Short mmCIF file of C-alpha atoms and ligand atoms in Angstrom, two decimals:
data_model
loop_
_atom_site.label_atom_id
_atom_site.label_comp_id
_atom_site.label_asym_id
_atom_site.label_seq_id
_atom_site.Cartn_x
_atom_site.Cartn_y
_atom_site.Cartn_z
CA UNK A 1 7.42 11.30 4.37
CA UNK A 2 8.00 13.16 7.63
CA UNK A 3 10.86 14.96 9.33
CA UNK A 4 9.55 13.94 12.74
CA UNK A 5 9.30 10.68 14.69
CA UNK A 6 5.80 9.61 15.66
CA UNK A 7 3.67 6.53 16.39
CA UNK A 8 0.13 6.08 15.10
CA UNK A 9 -1.86 3.36 16.86
CA UNK A 10 -4.26 2.07 14.15
CA UNK A 11 -6.21 -0.72 15.83
CA UNK A 12 -6.29 -2.96 18.87
CA UNK A 13 -7.75 -6.43 19.42
CA UNK A 14 -7.67 -7.39 23.08
CA UNK A 15 -4.23 -6.33 24.25
CA UNK A 16 -2.74 -6.78 20.76
CA UNK A 17 -2.03 -3.55 18.83
CA UNK A 18 -1.19 -2.62 15.27
CA UNK A 19 0.13 0.74 14.09
CA UNK A 20 2.82 2.64 12.20
CA UNK A 21 6.01 4.27 13.44
CA UNK A 22 6.74 7.27 11.20
CA UNK A 23 10.40 8.23 10.75
CA UNK A 24 12.25 10.46 8.22
CA UNK A 25 13.68 7.28 6.67
CA UNK A 26 10.34 5.57 6.25
CA UNK A 27 7.49 3.84 8.06
CA UNK A 28 7.69 0.82 10.34
CA UNK A 29 4.53 -1.30 10.43
CA UNK A 30 3.84 -2.73 13.86
CA UNK A 31 3.88 -5.29 15.24
CA UNK A 32 7.37 -5.33 13.72
CA UNK A 33 10.19 -7.86 13.74
CA UNK A 34 13.70 -6.42 13.37
CA UNK A 35 16.36 -8.61 11.71
CA UNK A 36 19.71 -8.25 13.47
CA UNK A 37 22.46 -6.64 11.40
CA UNK A 38 25.24 -7.13 13.96
CA UNK A 39 28.41 -5.92 12.18
CA UNK A 40 26.68 -3.75 9.55
CA UNK A 41 25.25 -6.76 7.76
CA UNK A 42 22.39 -9.19 8.27
CA UNK A 43 24.63 -12.21 7.88
CA UNK A 44 24.31 -14.06 4.51
CA UNK A 45 21.79 -11.50 3.19
CA UNK A 46 22.04 -8.60 0.74
CA UNK A 47 20.13 -5.55 2.08
CA UNK A 48 17.70 -5.71 -0.85
CA UNK A 49 16.99 -9.33 0.08
CA UNK A 50 16.29 -8.33 3.67
CA UNK A 51 13.83 -5.74 2.34
CA UNK A 52 12.26 -8.40 0.08
CA UNK A 53 11.44 -10.50 3.15
CA UNK A 54 9.23 -7.59 4.35
CA UNK A 55 11.47 -5.98 6.95
CA UNK A 56 10.90 -2.24 7.50
CA UNK A 57 13.70 -1.75 10.06
CA UNK A 58 17.00 -3.39 11.08
CA UNK A 59 18.87 -3.59 14.36
CA UNK A 60 22.56 -2.61 14.57
CA UNK A 61 24.83 -3.53 17.50
CA UNK A 62 26.78 -0.71 19.11
CA UNK A 63 29.23 -3.08 20.84
CA UNK A 64 30.38 -4.74 17.61
CA UNK A 65 30.51 -1.55 15.52
CA UNK A 66 32.37 0.49 18.15
CA UNK A 67 35.12 -2.14 18.17
CA UNK A 68 35.21 -2.69 14.40
CA UNK A 69 35.25 -0.59 12.21
CA UNK A 70 34.54 2.07 14.98
CA UNK A 71 31.70 4.57 15.04
CA UNK A 72 34.09 7.39 14.05
CA UNK A 73 35.07 5.60 10.81
CA UNK A 74 31.42 4.87 9.93
CA UNK A 75 30.58 8.53 10.59
CA UNK A 76 33.44 9.69 8.33
CA UNK A 77 32.07 7.39 5.62
CA UNK A 78 28.57 8.89 5.82
CA UNK A 79 26.91 6.90 8.58
CA UNK A 80 25.64 3.35 8.99
CA UNK A 81 22.77 3.59 6.48
CA UNK A 82 25.13 4.58 3.65
CA UNK A 83 27.88 2.25 4.87
CA UNK A 84 25.67 -0.87 4.76
CA UNK A 85 23.38 0.32 1.93
CA UNK A 86 20.18 0.15 4.01
CA UNK A 87 18.16 3.33 3.45
CA UNK A 88 15.27 2.51 5.82
CA UNK A 89 15.13 2.91 9.60
CA UNK A 90 17.80 1.40 11.86
CA UNK A 91 17.50 0.87 15.60
CA UNK A 92 20.81 0.50 17.44
CA UNK A 93 21.16 -1.06 20.84
CA UNK A 94 23.29 0.69 23.46
CA UNK A 95 26.07 -1.88 23.76
CA UNK A 96 25.60 -2.63 27.44
CA UNK A 97 23.99 -6.03 27.02
CA UNK A 98 26.67 -7.30 24.64
CA UNK A 99 29.52 -5.99 26.78
CA UNK A 100 28.22 -8.20 29.59
CA UNK A 101 27.78 -11.21 27.30
CA UNK A 102 30.78 -10.92 24.96
CA UNK A 103 33.58 -8.74 26.34
CA UNK A 104 36.35 -9.75 28.69
CA UNK A 105 37.59 -8.22 31.92
CA UNK A 106 34.54 -6.04 32.57
CA UNK A 107 34.40 -3.49 35.39
CA UNK A 108 31.03 -1.95 36.16
CA UNK A 109 30.81 1.27 38.17
CA UNK A 110 28.25 4.08 38.59
CA UNK A 111 29.96 5.79 35.65
CA UNK A 112 29.62 2.91 33.20
CA UNK A 113 31.52 -0.18 32.07
CA UNK A 114 35.16 -0.65 31.12
CA UNK A 115 36.06 -3.82 29.21
CA UNK A 116 38.49 -5.50 26.88
CA UNK A 117 37.56 -6.17 23.28
CA UNK A 118 36.77 -9.83 22.47
CA UNK A 119 38.46 -9.18 19.10
CA UNK A 120 41.90 -7.86 20.08
CA UNK A 121 41.86 -7.31 23.85
CA UNK A 122 42.01 -3.51 23.53
CA UNK A 123 40.54 -1.51 26.43
CA UNK A 124 37.24 0.36 25.99
CA UNK A 125 34.68 2.23 28.08
CA UNK A 126 30.93 2.53 27.62
CA UNK A 127 28.92 5.08 29.57
CA UNK A 128 25.46 6.53 28.87
CA UNK A 129 27.19 9.54 27.34
CA UNK A 130 29.61 7.53 25.16
CA UNK A 131 26.81 5.19 24.03
CA UNK A 132 24.70 8.19 22.93
CA UNK A 133 27.70 9.61 21.06
CA UNK A 134 28.39 6.29 19.29
CA UNK A 135 24.74 5.85 18.28
CA UNK A 136 24.69 9.48 17.02
CA UNK A 137 27.85 8.86 14.97
CA UNK A 138 26.24 5.73 13.49
CA UNK A 139 23.23 7.85 12.54
CA UNK A 140 20.63 5.42 13.84
CA UNK A 141 17.00 6.49 13.82
CA UNK A 142 16.05 4.83 17.11
CA UNK A 143 18.63 5.00 19.91
CA UNK A 144 18.49 2.79 23.00
CA UNK A 145 19.34 3.99 26.50
CA UNK A 146 22.48 2.60 28.10
CA UNK A 147 21.28 0.13 30.71
CA UNK A 148 22.33 -2.90 32.73
CA UNK A 149 20.49 -6.16 32.18
CA UNK A 150 20.91 -8.50 35.17
CA UNK A 151 21.10 -12.24 34.46
CA UNK A 152 18.17 -14.28 35.80
CA UNK A 153 17.75 -15.83 38.26
CA UNK A 154 19.02 -13.06 40.53
CA UNK A 155 17.91 -12.21 44.03
CA UNK A 156 15.43 -9.36 44.45
CA UNK A 157 17.92 -6.95 46.01
CA UNK A 158 20.33 -7.40 43.09
CA UNK A 159 17.47 -6.83 40.61
CA UNK A 160 16.34 -3.69 42.45
CA UNK A 161 19.86 -2.26 42.69
CA UNK A 162 20.52 -2.96 39.01
CA UNK A 163 17.19 -1.48 37.91
CA UNK A 164 17.82 1.73 39.87
CA UNK A 165 21.28 2.05 38.31
CA UNK A 166 19.69 1.65 34.88
CA UNK A 167 17.17 4.37 35.72
CA UNK A 168 20.00 6.76 36.65
CA UNK A 169 21.69 5.81 33.38
CA UNK A 170 18.41 6.42 31.53
CA UNK A 171 18.37 9.99 32.86
CA UNK A 172 21.99 10.49 31.75
CA UNK A 173 21.18 8.94 28.35
CA UNK A 174 18.26 11.36 27.91
CA UNK A 175 20.44 14.34 28.87
CA UNK A 176 23.27 13.27 26.54
CA UNK A 177 20.93 12.47 23.63
CA UNK A 178 20.00 16.15 23.26
CA UNK A 179 17.37 17.61 20.95
CA UNK A 180 17.37 15.54 17.74
CA UNK A 181 14.13 15.93 15.74
CA UNK A 182 13.44 12.88 13.58
CA UNK A 183 15.42 10.67 15.91
CA UNK A 184 14.02 8.77 18.89
CA UNK A 185 15.42 7.69 22.23
CA UNK A 186 13.82 4.63 23.82
CA UNK A 187 13.96 3.94 27.55
CA UNK A 188 14.36 0.36 28.79
CA UNK A 189 12.26 -1.00 31.65
CA UNK A 190 14.02 -3.33 34.05
CA UNK A 191 12.91 -5.00 37.29
CA UNK A 192 13.28 -8.73 36.59
CA UNK A 193 10.13 -10.73 37.40
CA UNK A 194 9.10 -8.43 40.28
CA UNK A 195 5.85 -6.56 39.51
CA UNK A 196 6.55 -3.74 41.95
CA UNK A 197 10.07 -3.17 40.61
CA UNK A 198 8.75 -3.26 37.04
CA UNK A 199 6.18 -0.58 37.96
CA UNK A 200 8.83 1.52 39.73
CA UNK A 201 11.02 1.31 36.61
CA UNK A 202 8.14 2.26 34.28
CA UNK A 203 7.23 5.25 36.47
CA UNK A 204 10.85 6.43 36.50
CA UNK A 205 11.07 6.19 32.70
CA UNK A 206 7.76 8.03 32.18
CA UNK A 207 9.00 10.80 34.47
CA UNK A 208 12.04 11.24 32.22
CA UNK A 209 9.98 10.87 29.02
CA UNK A 210 10.94 8.84 25.95
CA UNK A 211 9.71 8.44 22.36
CA UNK A 212 9.36 4.69 22.95
CA UNK A 213 9.79 2.16 25.72
CA UNK A 214 11.48 -1.24 25.75
CA UNK A 215 10.83 -4.13 28.09
CA UNK A 216 14.34 -5.26 28.98
CA UNK A 217 15.63 -7.88 31.35
CA UNK A 218 13.76 -10.74 29.69
CA UNK A 219 14.80 -13.59 27.37
CA UNK A 220 17.78 -14.07 29.64
CA UNK A 221 17.09 -17.66 30.64
CA UNK A 222 13.85 -17.29 32.57
CA UNK A 223 11.90 -19.45 30.10
CA UNK A 224 8.72 -18.69 28.16
CA UNK A 225 6.28 -19.21 31.03
CA UNK A 226 8.07 -16.73 33.32
CA UNK A 227 8.53 -14.28 30.44
CA UNK A 228 4.83 -14.39 29.60
CA UNK A 229 3.87 -14.02 33.26
CA UNK A 230 5.86 -10.78 33.32
CA UNK A 231 4.37 -9.65 30.00
CA UNK A 232 0.90 -10.28 31.44
CA UNK A 233 1.32 -7.01 33.38
CA UNK A 234 4.54 -5.11 32.43
CA UNK A 235 3.50 -3.58 29.05
CA UNK A 236 0.42 -2.03 30.69
CA UNK A 237 2.72 0.08 32.89
CA UNK A 238 3.99 1.80 29.71
CA UNK A 239 2.29 4.64 27.79
CA UNK A 240 -0.36 3.38 25.33
CA UNK A 241 0.56 5.98 22.69
CA UNK A 242 4.24 5.02 22.39
CA UNK A 243 5.87 1.92 20.83
CA UNK A 244 6.68 -0.97 23.17
CA UNK A 245 9.80 -2.99 22.23
CA UNK A 246 10.57 -6.41 23.71
CA UNK A 247 14.33 -6.97 23.41
CA UNK A 248 15.86 -10.22 22.17
CA UNK A 249 12.67 -12.15 21.39
CA UNK A 250 12.37 -14.73 19.98
CA UNK A 251 11.01 -18.01 18.68
CA UNK A 252 7.78 -17.74 16.60
CA UNK A 253 5.52 -18.68 19.53
CA UNK A 254 7.37 -16.23 21.81
CA UNK A 255 6.69 -13.47 19.28
CA UNK A 256 2.99 -14.30 18.94
CA UNK A 257 2.56 -14.49 22.71
CA UNK A 258 4.33 -11.16 23.18
CA UNK A 259 2.13 -9.40 20.59
CA UNK A 260 -0.93 -10.88 22.27
CA UNK A 261 0.25 -9.16 25.49
CA UNK A 262 0.69 -5.70 23.93
CA UNK A 263 4.22 -5.68 22.47
CA UNK A 264 4.79 -3.72 19.21
CA UNK A 265 8.44 -4.45 18.24
CA UNK A 266 10.93 -7.29 18.70
CA UNK A 267 14.39 -8.33 17.53
CA UNK A 268 16.21 -11.65 17.64
CA UNK A 269 19.23 -13.31 16.04
CA UNK A 270 17.31 -16.62 15.97
CA UNK A 271 16.04 -16.63 12.35
CA UNK A 272 19.38 -15.55 10.87
CA UNK A 273 21.64 -17.54 13.23
CA UNK A 274 19.46 -20.65 12.81
CA UNK A 275 19.54 -20.21 9.04
CA UNK A 276 23.30 -20.71 9.18
CA UNK A 277 23.03 -23.76 11.44
CA UNK A 278 20.41 -25.54 9.32
CA UNK A 279 17.47 -24.89 11.67
CA UNK A 280 14.44 -23.93 9.58
CA UNK A 281 11.20 -22.48 10.93
CA UNK A 282 8.02 -23.39 9.07
CA UNK A 283 4.33 -22.92 9.88
CA UNK A 284 4.22 -26.57 10.97
CA UNK A 285 7.41 -27.02 13.00
CA UNK A 286 11.14 -26.53 13.21
CA UNK A 287 12.96 -28.55 10.56
CA UNK A 288 16.61 -29.55 10.88
CA UNK A 289 17.71 -29.73 7.25
CA UNK A 290 20.83 -31.68 8.25
CA UNK A 291 18.68 -34.72 9.04
CA UNK A 292 19.21 -37.60 6.58
CA UNK A 293 15.44 -37.93 6.12
CA UNK A 294 15.61 -34.95 3.73
CA UNK A 295 18.33 -36.39 1.43
CA UNK A 296 15.91 -37.64 -1.25
CA UNK A 297 12.91 -35.42 -0.53
CA UNK A 298 11.89 -33.54 -3.71
CA UNK A 299 9.35 -31.36 -1.86
CA UNK A 300 9.96 -27.75 -0.77
CA UNK A 301 10.50 -26.91 2.90
CA UNK A 302 7.01 -25.40 3.03
CA UNK A 303 4.71 -25.64 0.01
CA UNK A 304 2.82 -22.51 1.18
CA UNK A 305 5.94 -20.35 1.40
CA UNK A 306 6.82 -18.00 -1.48
CA UNK A 307 10.48 -17.36 -0.52
CA UNK A 308 13.26 -18.29 -3.02
CA UNK A 309 14.27 -21.38 -1.02
CA UNK A 310 10.74 -22.80 -1.06
CA UNK A 311 9.92 -21.61 -4.60
CA UNK A 312 13.02 -22.93 -6.36
CA UNK A 313 14.64 -25.71 -4.37
CA UNK A 314 13.88 -29.13 -2.89
CA UNK A 315 14.61 -30.28 0.63
CA UNK A 316 17.09 -32.67 -0.97
CA UNK A 317 19.02 -29.76 -2.48
CA UNK A 318 18.94 -27.74 0.75
CA UNK A 319 20.10 -30.82 2.65
CA UNK A 320 22.94 -31.32 0.13
CA UNK A 321 24.27 -27.75 0.17
CA UNK A 322 24.03 -27.63 3.98
CA UNK A 323 25.95 -30.89 4.31
CA UNK A 324 28.48 -29.65 1.75
CA UNK A 325 28.86 -26.40 3.73
CA UNK A 326 28.09 -24.37 0.62
CA UNK A 327 27.54 -20.61 1.10
CA UNK A 328 24.18 -20.77 -0.67
CA UNK A 329 22.90 -22.88 2.23
CA UNK A 330 23.12 -20.05 4.75
CA UNK A 331 21.78 -17.61 2.18
CA UNK A 332 18.67 -19.63 1.31
CA UNK A 333 17.83 -20.79 4.85
CA UNK A 334 18.36 -17.34 6.35
CA UNK A 335 16.17 -15.84 3.63
CA UNK A 336 13.46 -18.41 4.34
CA UNK A 337 13.53 -17.91 8.12
CA UNK A 338 13.41 -14.11 7.85
CA UNK A 339 10.63 -14.37 5.25
CA UNK A 340 8.64 -16.67 7.57
CA UNK A 341 9.11 -14.37 10.59
CA UNK A 342 7.86 -11.42 8.51
CA UNK A 343 4.92 -13.51 7.29
CA UNK A 344 3.95 -14.05 10.94
CA UNK A 345 4.17 -10.28 11.59
CA UNK A 346 2.06 -9.45 8.50
CA UNK A 347 -0.50 -12.06 9.48
CA UNK A 348 -0.81 -10.56 12.97
CA UNK A 349 -1.03 -6.97 11.65
CA UNK A 350 -3.88 -7.96 9.34
CA UNK A 351 -5.67 -10.03 11.98
CA UNK A 352 -5.48 -7.25 14.60
CA UNK A 353 -6.79 -4.75 12.02
CA UNK A 354 -9.75 -7.07 11.31
CA UNK A 355 -10.39 -7.97 14.94
CA UNK A 356 -9.65 -11.64 14.23
CA UNK A 357 -6.41 -12.00 16.20
CA UNK A 358 -7.76 -14.75 18.45
CA UNK A 359 -8.72 -16.85 15.42
CA UNK A 360 -5.33 -16.17 13.77
CA UNK A 361 -3.54 -17.19 16.98
CA UNK A 362 -5.60 -20.38 17.23
CA UNK A 363 -4.73 -21.35 13.65
CA UNK A 364 -1.05 -20.50 14.24
CA UNK A 365 -0.91 -22.98 17.12
CA UNK A 366 -3.13 -25.60 15.44
CA UNK A 367 -0.80 -25.78 12.41
CA UNK A 368 2.16 -26.41 14.70
CA UNK A 369 0.37 -29.29 16.39
CA UNK A 370 0.38 -31.36 13.19
CA UNK A 371 4.18 -31.23 12.91
CA UNK A 372 6.34 -31.27 9.78
CA UNK A 373 4.72 -32.10 6.44
O1 SQO B 401 17.55 -5.69 29.10
C1 SQO B 401 18.15 -5.55 28.03
N1 SQO B 401 18.76 -4.38 27.75
C2 SQO B 401 19.43 -4.18 26.58
N2 SQO B 401 19.54 -5.11 25.65
C3 SQO B 401 18.96 -6.33 25.87
C4 SQO B 401 19.10 -7.34 24.90
C5 SQO B 401 18.55 -8.59 25.14
N3 SQO B 401 18.59 -9.74 24.41
C6 SQO B 401 17.93 -10.65 25.15
N4 SQO B 401 17.80 -11.92 24.81
C7 SQO B 401 18.50 -12.43 23.65
C8 SQO B 401 18.31 -13.90 23.64
N5 SQO B 401 18.89 -14.40 22.40
C9 SQO B 401 18.03 -15.49 21.91
C10 SQO B 401 18.64 -16.12 20.68
O2 SQO B 401 19.98 -16.54 20.95
C11 SQO B 401 20.83 -15.49 21.39
C12 SQO B 401 20.28 -14.84 22.64
N6 SQO B 401 17.43 -10.13 26.28
C13 SQO B 401 17.83 -8.83 26.32
C14 SQO B 401 17.66 -7.85 27.28
C15 SQO B 401 18.24 -6.59 27.05
#
């Protein structure tokens, strides 16, 4: 165990990297996928079940927790780890992205953002300083800078203006974060799909200096091709010896493509949200368990999968409990999806360590060609 935060790069294979992030609350094997624990829970999962899927770290949402139950209450109760019974690392986002996507009546100024809660309409303010205070009260191990993520498509001037605001907010976030050994502050690169603005953002962040760097401003509707075209150059602008975190990504093939381009960490609601809506990810395809074709199928979702859903239940059963809106449906399908996403991460970590990432990637795509079993 360590009382410091550090990143050890263990091996690379092409642009793909594998390593370990060391934190006082435990190690994070990279490339890493972070399940999203929005309101202090990964929906439909017990924390020990999330750990059983192979997750080393969770993501918590500042926006949701500041509104309910509030960061001050969580702090009084011993912090987010104790509150949600997750003893391993937690990364919290800064709240800015969700204010813009969830809150009402938002007003954005140089200072920050004022908004009305989507829960009860109460007025709130988020600034770099307040976001750092909230994330400190939550006790998160990895804190994200307060930034602004412009929607795509946006014109170049809007992207440039927004990026430069985010860089000023990154400076204020760094200043407000203070000296917190064992905790990390990650900067967030912006700049849309403009290579020169992406480089300007990376240079600004490196000048300030962070323990890790996120690629923001993607997975906001630009599509996989445009996202990959940006990832073909943007990660290289960031320091090699620090973790690189791609925010909000994604589908299995997004994740594999991002790792192939030098990304170390990702988060996405997709596996958990889809688990509740009956969308199941397997090595062959995406299966919609609601489809009548599964009603009499005695086979598991994926005969190669060792999760509880695939080990103990038939497609017919999963179809039945989904159709009947039984709670166990969301539990089993979420568990399966998270288990599968972690299986992808483990497969990539091993392949990069052995220098066989290209072969692993080829097999990953070949299996998906053949479609559902
Ligand atoms: O620049 C960013 N800054 C801070 N937080 C972010 C979060 C982000 N999340 C996404 N995409 C999420 C896309 N999800 C896919 C699944 O369905 C819900 C949305 N893109 C993101 C960009 C940023």
